[in-house]
PDB file of C-alpha atoms in Angstrom:
ATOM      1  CA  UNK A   1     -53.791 -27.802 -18.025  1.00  0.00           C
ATOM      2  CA  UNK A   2     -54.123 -27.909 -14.197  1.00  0.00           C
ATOM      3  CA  UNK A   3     -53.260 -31.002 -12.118  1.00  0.00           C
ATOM      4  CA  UNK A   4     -56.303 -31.681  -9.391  1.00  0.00           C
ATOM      5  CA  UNK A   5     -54.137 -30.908  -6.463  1.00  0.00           C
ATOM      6  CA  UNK A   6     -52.808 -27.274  -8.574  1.00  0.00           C
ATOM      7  CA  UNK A   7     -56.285 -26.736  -9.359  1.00  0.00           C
ATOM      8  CA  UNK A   8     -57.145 -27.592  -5.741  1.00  0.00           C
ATOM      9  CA  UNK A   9     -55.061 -25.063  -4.124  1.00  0.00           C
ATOM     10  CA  UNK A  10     -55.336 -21.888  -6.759  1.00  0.00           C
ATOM     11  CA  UNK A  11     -59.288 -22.495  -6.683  1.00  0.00           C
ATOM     12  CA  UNK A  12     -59.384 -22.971  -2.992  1.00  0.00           C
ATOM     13  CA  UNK A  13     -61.373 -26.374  -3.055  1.00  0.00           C
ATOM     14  CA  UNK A  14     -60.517 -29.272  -1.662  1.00  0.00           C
ATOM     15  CA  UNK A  15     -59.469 -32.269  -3.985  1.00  0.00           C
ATOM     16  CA  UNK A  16     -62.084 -34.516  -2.362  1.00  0.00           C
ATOM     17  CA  UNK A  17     -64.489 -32.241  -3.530  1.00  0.00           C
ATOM     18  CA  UNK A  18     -63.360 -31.830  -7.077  1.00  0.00           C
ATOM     19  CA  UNK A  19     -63.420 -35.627  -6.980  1.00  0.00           C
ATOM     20  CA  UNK A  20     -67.140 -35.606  -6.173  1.00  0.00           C
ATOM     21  CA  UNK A  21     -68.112 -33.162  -8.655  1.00  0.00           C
ATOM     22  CA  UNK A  22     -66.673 -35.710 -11.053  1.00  0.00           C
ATOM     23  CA  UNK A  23     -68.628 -38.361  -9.602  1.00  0.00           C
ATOM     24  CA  UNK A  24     -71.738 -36.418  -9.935  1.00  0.00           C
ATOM     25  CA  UNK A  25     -70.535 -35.256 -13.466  1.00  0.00           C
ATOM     26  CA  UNK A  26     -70.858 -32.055 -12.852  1.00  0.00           C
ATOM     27  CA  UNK A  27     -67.156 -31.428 -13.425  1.00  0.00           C
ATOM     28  CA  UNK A  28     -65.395 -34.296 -15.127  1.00  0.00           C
ATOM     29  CA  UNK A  29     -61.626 -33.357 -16.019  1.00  0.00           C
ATOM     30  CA  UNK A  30     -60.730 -32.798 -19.438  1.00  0.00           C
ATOM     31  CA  UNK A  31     -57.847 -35.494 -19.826  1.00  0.00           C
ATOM     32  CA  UNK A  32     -57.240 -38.621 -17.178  1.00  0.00           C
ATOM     33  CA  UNK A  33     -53.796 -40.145 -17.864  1.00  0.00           C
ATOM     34  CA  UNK A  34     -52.687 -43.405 -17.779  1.00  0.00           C
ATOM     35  CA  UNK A  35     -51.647 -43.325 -14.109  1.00  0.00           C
ATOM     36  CA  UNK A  36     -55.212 -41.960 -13.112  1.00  0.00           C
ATOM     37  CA  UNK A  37     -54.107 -37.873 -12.773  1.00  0.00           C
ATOM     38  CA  UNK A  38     -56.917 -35.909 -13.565  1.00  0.00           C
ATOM     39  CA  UNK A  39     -56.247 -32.696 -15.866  1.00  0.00           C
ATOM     40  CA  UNK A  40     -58.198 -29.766 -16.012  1.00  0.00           C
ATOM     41  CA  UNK A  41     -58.650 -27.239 -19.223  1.00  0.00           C
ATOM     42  CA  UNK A  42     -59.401 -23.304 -18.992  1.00  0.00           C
ATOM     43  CA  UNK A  43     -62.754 -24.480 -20.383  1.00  0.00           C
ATOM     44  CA  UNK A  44     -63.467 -26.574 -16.847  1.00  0.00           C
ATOM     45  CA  UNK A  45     -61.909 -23.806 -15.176  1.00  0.00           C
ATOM     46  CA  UNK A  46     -64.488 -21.623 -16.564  1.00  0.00           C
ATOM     47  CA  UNK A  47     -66.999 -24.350 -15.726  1.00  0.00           C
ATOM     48  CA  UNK A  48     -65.579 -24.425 -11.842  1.00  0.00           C
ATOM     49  CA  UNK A  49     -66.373 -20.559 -11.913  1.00  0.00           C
ATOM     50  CA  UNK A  50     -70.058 -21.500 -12.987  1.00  0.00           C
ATOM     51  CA  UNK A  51     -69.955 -23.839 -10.193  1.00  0.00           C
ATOM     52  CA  UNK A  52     -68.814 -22.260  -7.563  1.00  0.00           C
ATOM     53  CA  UNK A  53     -70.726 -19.306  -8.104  1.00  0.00           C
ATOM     54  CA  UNK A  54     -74.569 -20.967  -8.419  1.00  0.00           C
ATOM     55  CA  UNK A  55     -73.203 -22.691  -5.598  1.00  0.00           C
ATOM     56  CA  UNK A  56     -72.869 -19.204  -3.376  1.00  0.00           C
ATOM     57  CA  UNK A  57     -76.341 -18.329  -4.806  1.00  0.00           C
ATOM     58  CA  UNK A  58     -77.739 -21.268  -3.310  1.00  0.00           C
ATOM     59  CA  UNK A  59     -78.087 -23.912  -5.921  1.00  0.00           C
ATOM     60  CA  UNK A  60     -78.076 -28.040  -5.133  1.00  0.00           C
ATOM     61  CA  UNK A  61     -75.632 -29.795  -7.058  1.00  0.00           C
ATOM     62  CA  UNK A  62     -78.499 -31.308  -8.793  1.00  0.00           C
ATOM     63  CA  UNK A  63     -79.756 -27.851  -9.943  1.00  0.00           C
ATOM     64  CA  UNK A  64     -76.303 -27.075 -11.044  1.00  0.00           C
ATOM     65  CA  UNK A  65     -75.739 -30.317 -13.134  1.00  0.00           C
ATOM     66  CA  UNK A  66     -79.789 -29.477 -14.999  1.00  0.00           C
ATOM     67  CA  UNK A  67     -78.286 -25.694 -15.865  1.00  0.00           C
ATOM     68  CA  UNK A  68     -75.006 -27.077 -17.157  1.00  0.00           C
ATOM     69  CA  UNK A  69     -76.616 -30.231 -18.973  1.00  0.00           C
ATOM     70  CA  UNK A  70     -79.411 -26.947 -20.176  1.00  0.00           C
ATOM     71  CA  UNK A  71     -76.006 -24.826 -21.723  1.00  0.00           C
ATOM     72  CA  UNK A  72     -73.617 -28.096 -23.058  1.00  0.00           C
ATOM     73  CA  UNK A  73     -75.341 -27.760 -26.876  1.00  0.00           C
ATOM     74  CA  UNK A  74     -74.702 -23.489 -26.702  1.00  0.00           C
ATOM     75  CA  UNK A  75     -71.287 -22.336 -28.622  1.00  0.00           C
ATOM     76  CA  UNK A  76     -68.651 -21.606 -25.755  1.00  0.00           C
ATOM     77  CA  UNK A  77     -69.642 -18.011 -26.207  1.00  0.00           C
ATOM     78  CA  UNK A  78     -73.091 -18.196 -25.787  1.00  0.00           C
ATOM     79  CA  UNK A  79     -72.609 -20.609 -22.993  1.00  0.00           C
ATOM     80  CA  UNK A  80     -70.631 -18.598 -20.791  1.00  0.00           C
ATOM     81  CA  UNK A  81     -72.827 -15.388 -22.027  1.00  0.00           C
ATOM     82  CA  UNK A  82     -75.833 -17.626 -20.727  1.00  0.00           C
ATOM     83  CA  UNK A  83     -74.176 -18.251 -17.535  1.00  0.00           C
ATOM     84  CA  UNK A  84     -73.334 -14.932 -16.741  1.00  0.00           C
ATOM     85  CA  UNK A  85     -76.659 -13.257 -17.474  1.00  0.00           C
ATOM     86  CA  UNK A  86     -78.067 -16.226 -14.644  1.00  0.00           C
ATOM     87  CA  UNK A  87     -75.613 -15.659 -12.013  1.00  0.00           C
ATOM     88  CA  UNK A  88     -76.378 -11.804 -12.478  1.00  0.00           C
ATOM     89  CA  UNK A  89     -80.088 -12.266 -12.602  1.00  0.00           C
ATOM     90  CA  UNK A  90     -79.969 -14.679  -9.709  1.00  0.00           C
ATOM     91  CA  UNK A  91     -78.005 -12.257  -7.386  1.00  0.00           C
ATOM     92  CA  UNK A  92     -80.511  -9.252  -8.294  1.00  0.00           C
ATOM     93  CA  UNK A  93     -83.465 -11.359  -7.569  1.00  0.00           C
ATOM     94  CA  UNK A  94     -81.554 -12.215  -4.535  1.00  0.00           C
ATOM     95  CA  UNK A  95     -80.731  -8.796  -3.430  1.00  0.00           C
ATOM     96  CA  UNK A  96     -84.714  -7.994  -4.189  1.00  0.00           C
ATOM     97  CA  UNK A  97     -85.385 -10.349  -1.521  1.00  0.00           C
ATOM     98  CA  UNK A  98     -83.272  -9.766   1.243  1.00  0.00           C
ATOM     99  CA  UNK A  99     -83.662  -5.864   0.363  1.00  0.00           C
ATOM    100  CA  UNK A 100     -87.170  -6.449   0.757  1.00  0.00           C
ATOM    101  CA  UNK A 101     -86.535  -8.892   4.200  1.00  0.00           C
ATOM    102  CA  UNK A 102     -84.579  -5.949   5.780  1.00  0.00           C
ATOM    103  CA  UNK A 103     -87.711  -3.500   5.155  1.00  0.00           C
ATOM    104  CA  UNK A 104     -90.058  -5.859   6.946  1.00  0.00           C
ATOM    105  CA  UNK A 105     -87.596  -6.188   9.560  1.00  0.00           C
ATOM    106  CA  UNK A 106     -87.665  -2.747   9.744  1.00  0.00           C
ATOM    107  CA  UNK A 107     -91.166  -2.186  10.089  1.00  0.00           C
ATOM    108  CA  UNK A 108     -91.195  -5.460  12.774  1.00  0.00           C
ATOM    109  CA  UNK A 109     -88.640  -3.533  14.876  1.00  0.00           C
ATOM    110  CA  UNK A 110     -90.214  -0.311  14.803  1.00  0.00           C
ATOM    111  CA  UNK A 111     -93.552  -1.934  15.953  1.00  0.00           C
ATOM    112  CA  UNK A 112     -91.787  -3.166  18.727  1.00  0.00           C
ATOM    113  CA  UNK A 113     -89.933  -0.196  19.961  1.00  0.00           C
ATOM    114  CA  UNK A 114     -93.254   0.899  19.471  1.00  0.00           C
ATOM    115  CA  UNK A 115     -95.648  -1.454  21.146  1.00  0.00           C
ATOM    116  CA  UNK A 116     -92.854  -3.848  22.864  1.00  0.00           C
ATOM    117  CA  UNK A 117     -94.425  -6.650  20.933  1.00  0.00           C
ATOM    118  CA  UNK A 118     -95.494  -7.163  17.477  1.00  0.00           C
ATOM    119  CA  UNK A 119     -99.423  -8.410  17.705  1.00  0.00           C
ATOM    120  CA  UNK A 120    -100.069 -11.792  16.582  1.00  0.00           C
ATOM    121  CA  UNK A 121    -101.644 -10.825  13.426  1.00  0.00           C
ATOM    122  CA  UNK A 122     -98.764  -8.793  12.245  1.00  0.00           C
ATOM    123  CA  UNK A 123     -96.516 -11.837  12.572  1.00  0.00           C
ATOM    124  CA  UNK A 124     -98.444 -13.910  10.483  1.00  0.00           C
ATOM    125  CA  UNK A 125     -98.607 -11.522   8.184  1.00  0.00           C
ATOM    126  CA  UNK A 126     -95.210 -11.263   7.975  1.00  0.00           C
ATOM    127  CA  UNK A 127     -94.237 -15.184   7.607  1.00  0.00           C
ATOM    128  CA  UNK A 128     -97.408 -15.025   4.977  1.00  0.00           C
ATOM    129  CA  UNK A 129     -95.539 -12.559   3.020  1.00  0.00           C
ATOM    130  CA  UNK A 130     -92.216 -14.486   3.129  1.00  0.00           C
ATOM    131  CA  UNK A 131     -94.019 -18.028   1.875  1.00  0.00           C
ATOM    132  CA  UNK A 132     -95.435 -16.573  -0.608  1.00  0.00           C
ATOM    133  CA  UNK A 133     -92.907 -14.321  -2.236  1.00  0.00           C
ATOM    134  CA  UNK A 134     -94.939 -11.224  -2.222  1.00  0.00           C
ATOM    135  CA  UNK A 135     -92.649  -8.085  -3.949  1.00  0.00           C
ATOM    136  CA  UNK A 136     -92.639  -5.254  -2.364  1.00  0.00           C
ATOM    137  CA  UNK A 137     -92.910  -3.757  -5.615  1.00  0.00           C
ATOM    138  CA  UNK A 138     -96.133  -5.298  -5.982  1.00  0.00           C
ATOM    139  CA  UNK A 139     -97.237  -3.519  -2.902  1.00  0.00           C
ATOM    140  CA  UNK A 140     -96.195  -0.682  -3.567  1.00  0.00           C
ATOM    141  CA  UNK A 141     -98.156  -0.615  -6.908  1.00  0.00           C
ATOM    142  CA  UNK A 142    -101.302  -0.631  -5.351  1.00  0.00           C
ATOM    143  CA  UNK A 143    -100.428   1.620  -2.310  1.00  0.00           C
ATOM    144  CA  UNK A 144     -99.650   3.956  -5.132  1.00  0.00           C
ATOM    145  CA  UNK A 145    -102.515   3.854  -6.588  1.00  0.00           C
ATOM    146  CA  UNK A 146    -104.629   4.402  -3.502  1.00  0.00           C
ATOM    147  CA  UNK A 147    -102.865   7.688  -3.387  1.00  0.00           C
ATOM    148  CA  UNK A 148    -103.275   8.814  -6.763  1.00  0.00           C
ATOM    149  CA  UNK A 149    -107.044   8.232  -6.254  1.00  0.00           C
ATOM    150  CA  UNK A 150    -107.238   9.946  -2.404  1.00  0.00           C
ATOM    151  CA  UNK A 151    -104.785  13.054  -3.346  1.00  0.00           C
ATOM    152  CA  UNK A 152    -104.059  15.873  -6.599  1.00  0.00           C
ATOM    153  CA  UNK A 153    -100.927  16.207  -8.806  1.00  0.00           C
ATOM    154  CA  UNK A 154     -99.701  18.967  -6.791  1.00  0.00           C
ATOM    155  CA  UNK A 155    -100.558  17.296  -3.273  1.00  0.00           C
ATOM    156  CA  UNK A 156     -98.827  13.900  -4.154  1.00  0.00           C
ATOM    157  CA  UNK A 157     -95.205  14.802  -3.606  1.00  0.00           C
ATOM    158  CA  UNK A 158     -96.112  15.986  -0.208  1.00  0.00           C
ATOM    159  CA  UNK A 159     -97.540  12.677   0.814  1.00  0.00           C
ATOM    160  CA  UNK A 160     -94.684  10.774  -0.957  1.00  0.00           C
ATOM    161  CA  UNK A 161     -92.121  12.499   1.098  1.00  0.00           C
ATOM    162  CA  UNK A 162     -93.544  11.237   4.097  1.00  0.00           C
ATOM    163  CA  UNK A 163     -91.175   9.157   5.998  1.00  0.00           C
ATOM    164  CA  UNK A 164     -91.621   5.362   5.956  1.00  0.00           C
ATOM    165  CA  UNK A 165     -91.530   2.736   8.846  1.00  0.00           C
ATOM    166  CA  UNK A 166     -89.777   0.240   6.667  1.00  0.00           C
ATOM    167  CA  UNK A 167     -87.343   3.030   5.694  1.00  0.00           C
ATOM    168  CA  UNK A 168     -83.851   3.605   7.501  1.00  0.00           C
ATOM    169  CA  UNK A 169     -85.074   7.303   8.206  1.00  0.00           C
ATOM    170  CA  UNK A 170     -84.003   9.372  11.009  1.00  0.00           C
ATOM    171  CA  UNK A 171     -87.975  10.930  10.688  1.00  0.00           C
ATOM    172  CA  UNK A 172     -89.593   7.627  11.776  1.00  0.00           C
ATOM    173  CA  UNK A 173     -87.222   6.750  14.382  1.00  0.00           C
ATOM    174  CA  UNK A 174     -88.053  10.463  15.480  1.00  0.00           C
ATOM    175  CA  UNK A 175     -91.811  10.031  14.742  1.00  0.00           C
ATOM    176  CA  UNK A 176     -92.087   6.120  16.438  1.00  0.00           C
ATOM    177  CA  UNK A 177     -90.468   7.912  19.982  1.00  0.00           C
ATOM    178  CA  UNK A 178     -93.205  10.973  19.786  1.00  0.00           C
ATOM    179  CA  UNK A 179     -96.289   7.877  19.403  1.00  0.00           C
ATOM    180  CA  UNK A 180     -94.459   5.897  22.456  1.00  0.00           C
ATOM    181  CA  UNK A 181     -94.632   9.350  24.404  1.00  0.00           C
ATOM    182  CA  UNK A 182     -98.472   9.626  22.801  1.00  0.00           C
ATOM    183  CA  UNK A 183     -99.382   6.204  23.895  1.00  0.00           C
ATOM    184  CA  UNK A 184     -98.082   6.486  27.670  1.00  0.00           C
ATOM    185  CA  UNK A 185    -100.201   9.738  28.061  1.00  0.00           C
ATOM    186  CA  UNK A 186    -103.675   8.491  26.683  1.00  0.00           C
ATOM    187  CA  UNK A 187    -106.195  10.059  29.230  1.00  0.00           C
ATOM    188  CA  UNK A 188    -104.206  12.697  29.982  1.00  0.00           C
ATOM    189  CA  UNK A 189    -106.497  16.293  30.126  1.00  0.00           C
ATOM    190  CA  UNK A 190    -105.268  18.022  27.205  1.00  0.00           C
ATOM    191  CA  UNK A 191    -104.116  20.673  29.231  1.00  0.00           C
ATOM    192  CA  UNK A 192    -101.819  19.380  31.135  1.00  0.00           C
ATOM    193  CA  UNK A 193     -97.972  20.151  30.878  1.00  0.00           C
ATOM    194  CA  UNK A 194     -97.218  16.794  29.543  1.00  0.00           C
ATOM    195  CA  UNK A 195    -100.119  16.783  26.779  1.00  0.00           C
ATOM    196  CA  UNK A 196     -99.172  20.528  26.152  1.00  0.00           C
ATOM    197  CA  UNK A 197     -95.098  19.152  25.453  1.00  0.00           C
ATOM    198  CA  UNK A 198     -96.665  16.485  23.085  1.00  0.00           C
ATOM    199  CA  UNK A 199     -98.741  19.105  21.567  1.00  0.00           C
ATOM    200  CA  UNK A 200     -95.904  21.043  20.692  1.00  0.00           C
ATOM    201  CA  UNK A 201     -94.092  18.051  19.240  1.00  0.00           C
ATOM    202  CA  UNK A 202     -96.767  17.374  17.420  1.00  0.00           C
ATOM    203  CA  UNK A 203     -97.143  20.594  15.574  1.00  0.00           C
ATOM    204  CA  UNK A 204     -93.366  21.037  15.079  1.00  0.00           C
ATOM    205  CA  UNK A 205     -93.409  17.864  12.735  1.00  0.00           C
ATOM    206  CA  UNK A 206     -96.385  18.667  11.439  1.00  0.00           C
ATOM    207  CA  UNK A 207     -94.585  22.301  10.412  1.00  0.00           C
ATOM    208  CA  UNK A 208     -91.731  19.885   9.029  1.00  0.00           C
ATOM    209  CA  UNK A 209     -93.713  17.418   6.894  1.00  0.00           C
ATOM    210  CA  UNK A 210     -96.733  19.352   5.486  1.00  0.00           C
ATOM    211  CA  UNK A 211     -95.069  23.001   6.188  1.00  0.00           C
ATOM    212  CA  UNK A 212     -98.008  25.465   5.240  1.00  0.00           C
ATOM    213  CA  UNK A 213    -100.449  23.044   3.915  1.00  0.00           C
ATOM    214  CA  UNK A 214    -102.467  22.375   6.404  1.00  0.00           C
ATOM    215  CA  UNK A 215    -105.547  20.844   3.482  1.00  0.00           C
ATOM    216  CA  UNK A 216    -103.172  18.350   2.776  1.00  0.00           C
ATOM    217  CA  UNK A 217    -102.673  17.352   6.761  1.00  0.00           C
ATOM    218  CA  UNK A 218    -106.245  17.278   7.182  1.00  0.00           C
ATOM    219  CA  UNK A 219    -106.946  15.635   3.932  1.00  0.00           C
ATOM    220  CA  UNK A 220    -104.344  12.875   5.019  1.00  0.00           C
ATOM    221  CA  UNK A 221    -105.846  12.294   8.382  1.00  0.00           C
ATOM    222  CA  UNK A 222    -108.791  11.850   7.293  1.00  0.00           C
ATOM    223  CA  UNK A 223    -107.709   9.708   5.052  1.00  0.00           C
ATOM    224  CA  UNK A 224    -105.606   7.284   7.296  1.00  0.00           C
ATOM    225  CA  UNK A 225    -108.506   7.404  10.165  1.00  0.00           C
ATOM    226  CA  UNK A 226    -109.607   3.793  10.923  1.00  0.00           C
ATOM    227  CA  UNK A 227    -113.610   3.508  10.979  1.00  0.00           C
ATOM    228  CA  UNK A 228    -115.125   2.467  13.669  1.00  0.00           C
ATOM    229  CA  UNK A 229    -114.403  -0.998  14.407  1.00  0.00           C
ATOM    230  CA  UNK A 230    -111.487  -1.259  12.124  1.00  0.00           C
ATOM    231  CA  UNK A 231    -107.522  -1.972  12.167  1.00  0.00           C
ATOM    232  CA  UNK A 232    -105.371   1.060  11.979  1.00  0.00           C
ATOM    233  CA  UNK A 233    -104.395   2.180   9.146  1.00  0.00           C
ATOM    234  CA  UNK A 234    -100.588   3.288   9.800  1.00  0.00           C
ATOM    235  CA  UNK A 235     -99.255   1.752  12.670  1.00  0.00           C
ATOM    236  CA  UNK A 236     -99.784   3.522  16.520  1.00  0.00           C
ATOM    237  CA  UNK A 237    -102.668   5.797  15.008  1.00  0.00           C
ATOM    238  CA  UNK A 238    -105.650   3.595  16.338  1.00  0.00           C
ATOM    239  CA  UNK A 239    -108.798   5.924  16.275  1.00  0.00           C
ATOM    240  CA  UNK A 240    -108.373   6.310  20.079  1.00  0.00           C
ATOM    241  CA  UNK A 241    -105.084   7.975  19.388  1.00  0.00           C
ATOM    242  CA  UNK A 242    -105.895  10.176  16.852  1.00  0.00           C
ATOM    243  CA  UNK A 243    -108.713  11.657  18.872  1.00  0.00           C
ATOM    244  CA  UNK A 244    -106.404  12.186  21.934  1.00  0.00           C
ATOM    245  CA  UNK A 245    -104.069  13.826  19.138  1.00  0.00           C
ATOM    246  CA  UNK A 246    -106.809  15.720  18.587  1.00  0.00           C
ATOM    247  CA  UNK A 247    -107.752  16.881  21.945  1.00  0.00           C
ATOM    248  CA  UNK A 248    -104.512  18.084  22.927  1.00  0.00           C
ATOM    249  CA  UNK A 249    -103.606  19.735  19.438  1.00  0.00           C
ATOM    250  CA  UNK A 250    -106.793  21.358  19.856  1.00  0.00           C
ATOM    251  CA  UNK A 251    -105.685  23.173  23.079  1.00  0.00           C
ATOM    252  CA  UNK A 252    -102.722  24.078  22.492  1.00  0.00           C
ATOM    253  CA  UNK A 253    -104.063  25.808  19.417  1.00  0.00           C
ATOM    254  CA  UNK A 254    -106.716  27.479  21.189  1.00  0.00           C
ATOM    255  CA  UNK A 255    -104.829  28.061  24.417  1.00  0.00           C
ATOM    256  CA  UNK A 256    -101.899  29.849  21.965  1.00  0.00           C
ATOM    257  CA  UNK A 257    -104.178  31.949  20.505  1.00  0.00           C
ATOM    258  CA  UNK A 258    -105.808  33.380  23.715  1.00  0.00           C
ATOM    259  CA  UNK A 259    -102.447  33.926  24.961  1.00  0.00           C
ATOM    260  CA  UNK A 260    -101.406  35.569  21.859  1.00  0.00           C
ATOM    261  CA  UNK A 261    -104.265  38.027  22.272  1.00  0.00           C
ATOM    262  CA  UNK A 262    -103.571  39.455  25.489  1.00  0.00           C
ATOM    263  CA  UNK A 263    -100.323  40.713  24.824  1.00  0.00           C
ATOM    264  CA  UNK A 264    -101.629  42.533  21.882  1.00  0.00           C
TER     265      UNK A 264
END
């Protein structure tokens, strides 16, 4: 048995505290002597564990005292089985969430290294999606599906392997920089140094990503072109930008090619 103050200073909780919990009955000592010392068995040891730990996880005392009042009829077995199997549960849902929180702070920043601001609409998507709990899981489902519609067995993997913006990959960060460039060079003739250096860029990820399926490239820029009047599809590819894209990939091609010819 454990004295409050023992229990106290091993657990790392204050006696005031342990005091209140018995208050609350949430923890009520096992014996009280005669001279008012409060005792504490392993059991409410065990108990202090369950505690402390829903506690971490973000439960109210009064949540904490409905679980325990939920497990007091289970064997001690099945009690502490029970409690277990919620903290664990809790912590994975938990880790879901913030796992999911750091992607769409991913995507958030990358729109602003992007843009230098996230557009209104964006934000309220994004505190929509935290109110409401929306998995990314969920998301993905149907993203998935869209692809499995839009591409063949064999041209799947390709577009799965495509880096994403809520993804700590060194290919977006490498792909968001080439769209800044992009954006501050809209208008420029597609022949001139600059849109000829972009060009190249362009075609060197394109080499990386797609490598010698160019069907699948087109297919997928086709496929992520906004109509006319509509919201891009994947963020910095407005359908001004992929014509510019275009333009300049265009020349280069063509310009290449006549180059190529006259040293033969």
């Amino acid at each position: 048995m454990y004295r409050i103050g023992q229990l106290a200073k091993e657990a790392g909780i204050s006696i005031r505290t342990l005091r209140y919990y018995d208050e609350l009955g949430v923890l009520k000592p096992s014996f009280v002597s005669d001279a008012g010392y409060r005792y504490y068995s392993h059991e409410d040891v065990m108990k202090l564990h369950h505690i402390a730990t829903l506690k971490q996880l973000g439960f109210t005392l009064p949540q904490i005292r409905r679980v325990l009042e939920e497990e007091a009829s289970r064997s001690h077995t099945e009690r502490w089985t029970h409690a277990i199997r919620l903290q664990m549960e809790t912590i994975r849902k938990e880790k879901n969430r913030l796992d999911l929180l750091e992607r769409m702070l991913q995507t958030t920043l990358r729109t602003i290294e992007l843009r230098n601001d996230v557009p209104t609409e964006e934000l309220l998507l994004f505190i929509h999606a935290l109110q409401s709990g929306q998995t990314e899981k969920a998301t993905e489902s149907v993203q998935r599906a869209n692809r499995l519609k839009r591409f063949t067995p064999d041209e799947l993997p390709i577009i799965e392997s495509l880096p994403r913006l809520e993804e700590n990959d060194p290919r977006a960060d490498e792909w968001i920089g080439l769209l800044r460039d992009i954006h501050g060079h809209l208008g420029e003739p597609p022949d001139s140094p600059a849109s000829r250096r972009l060009a190249g860029r362009l075609l060197e990820i394109e080499g990386q990503w797609f490598g010698d399926r160019e069907d699948v490239l087109e297919k997928y820029w086709e496929w992520i072109r906004p109509e006319a009047g509509e919201r891009e599809k994947v963020l910095g590819l407005d359908r001004e930008t992929m014509a510019y894209i275009e333009r300049l990939t265009d020349e280069y091609l063509r310009t290449d090619k006549r180059a190529k010819r006259k040293k033969r």
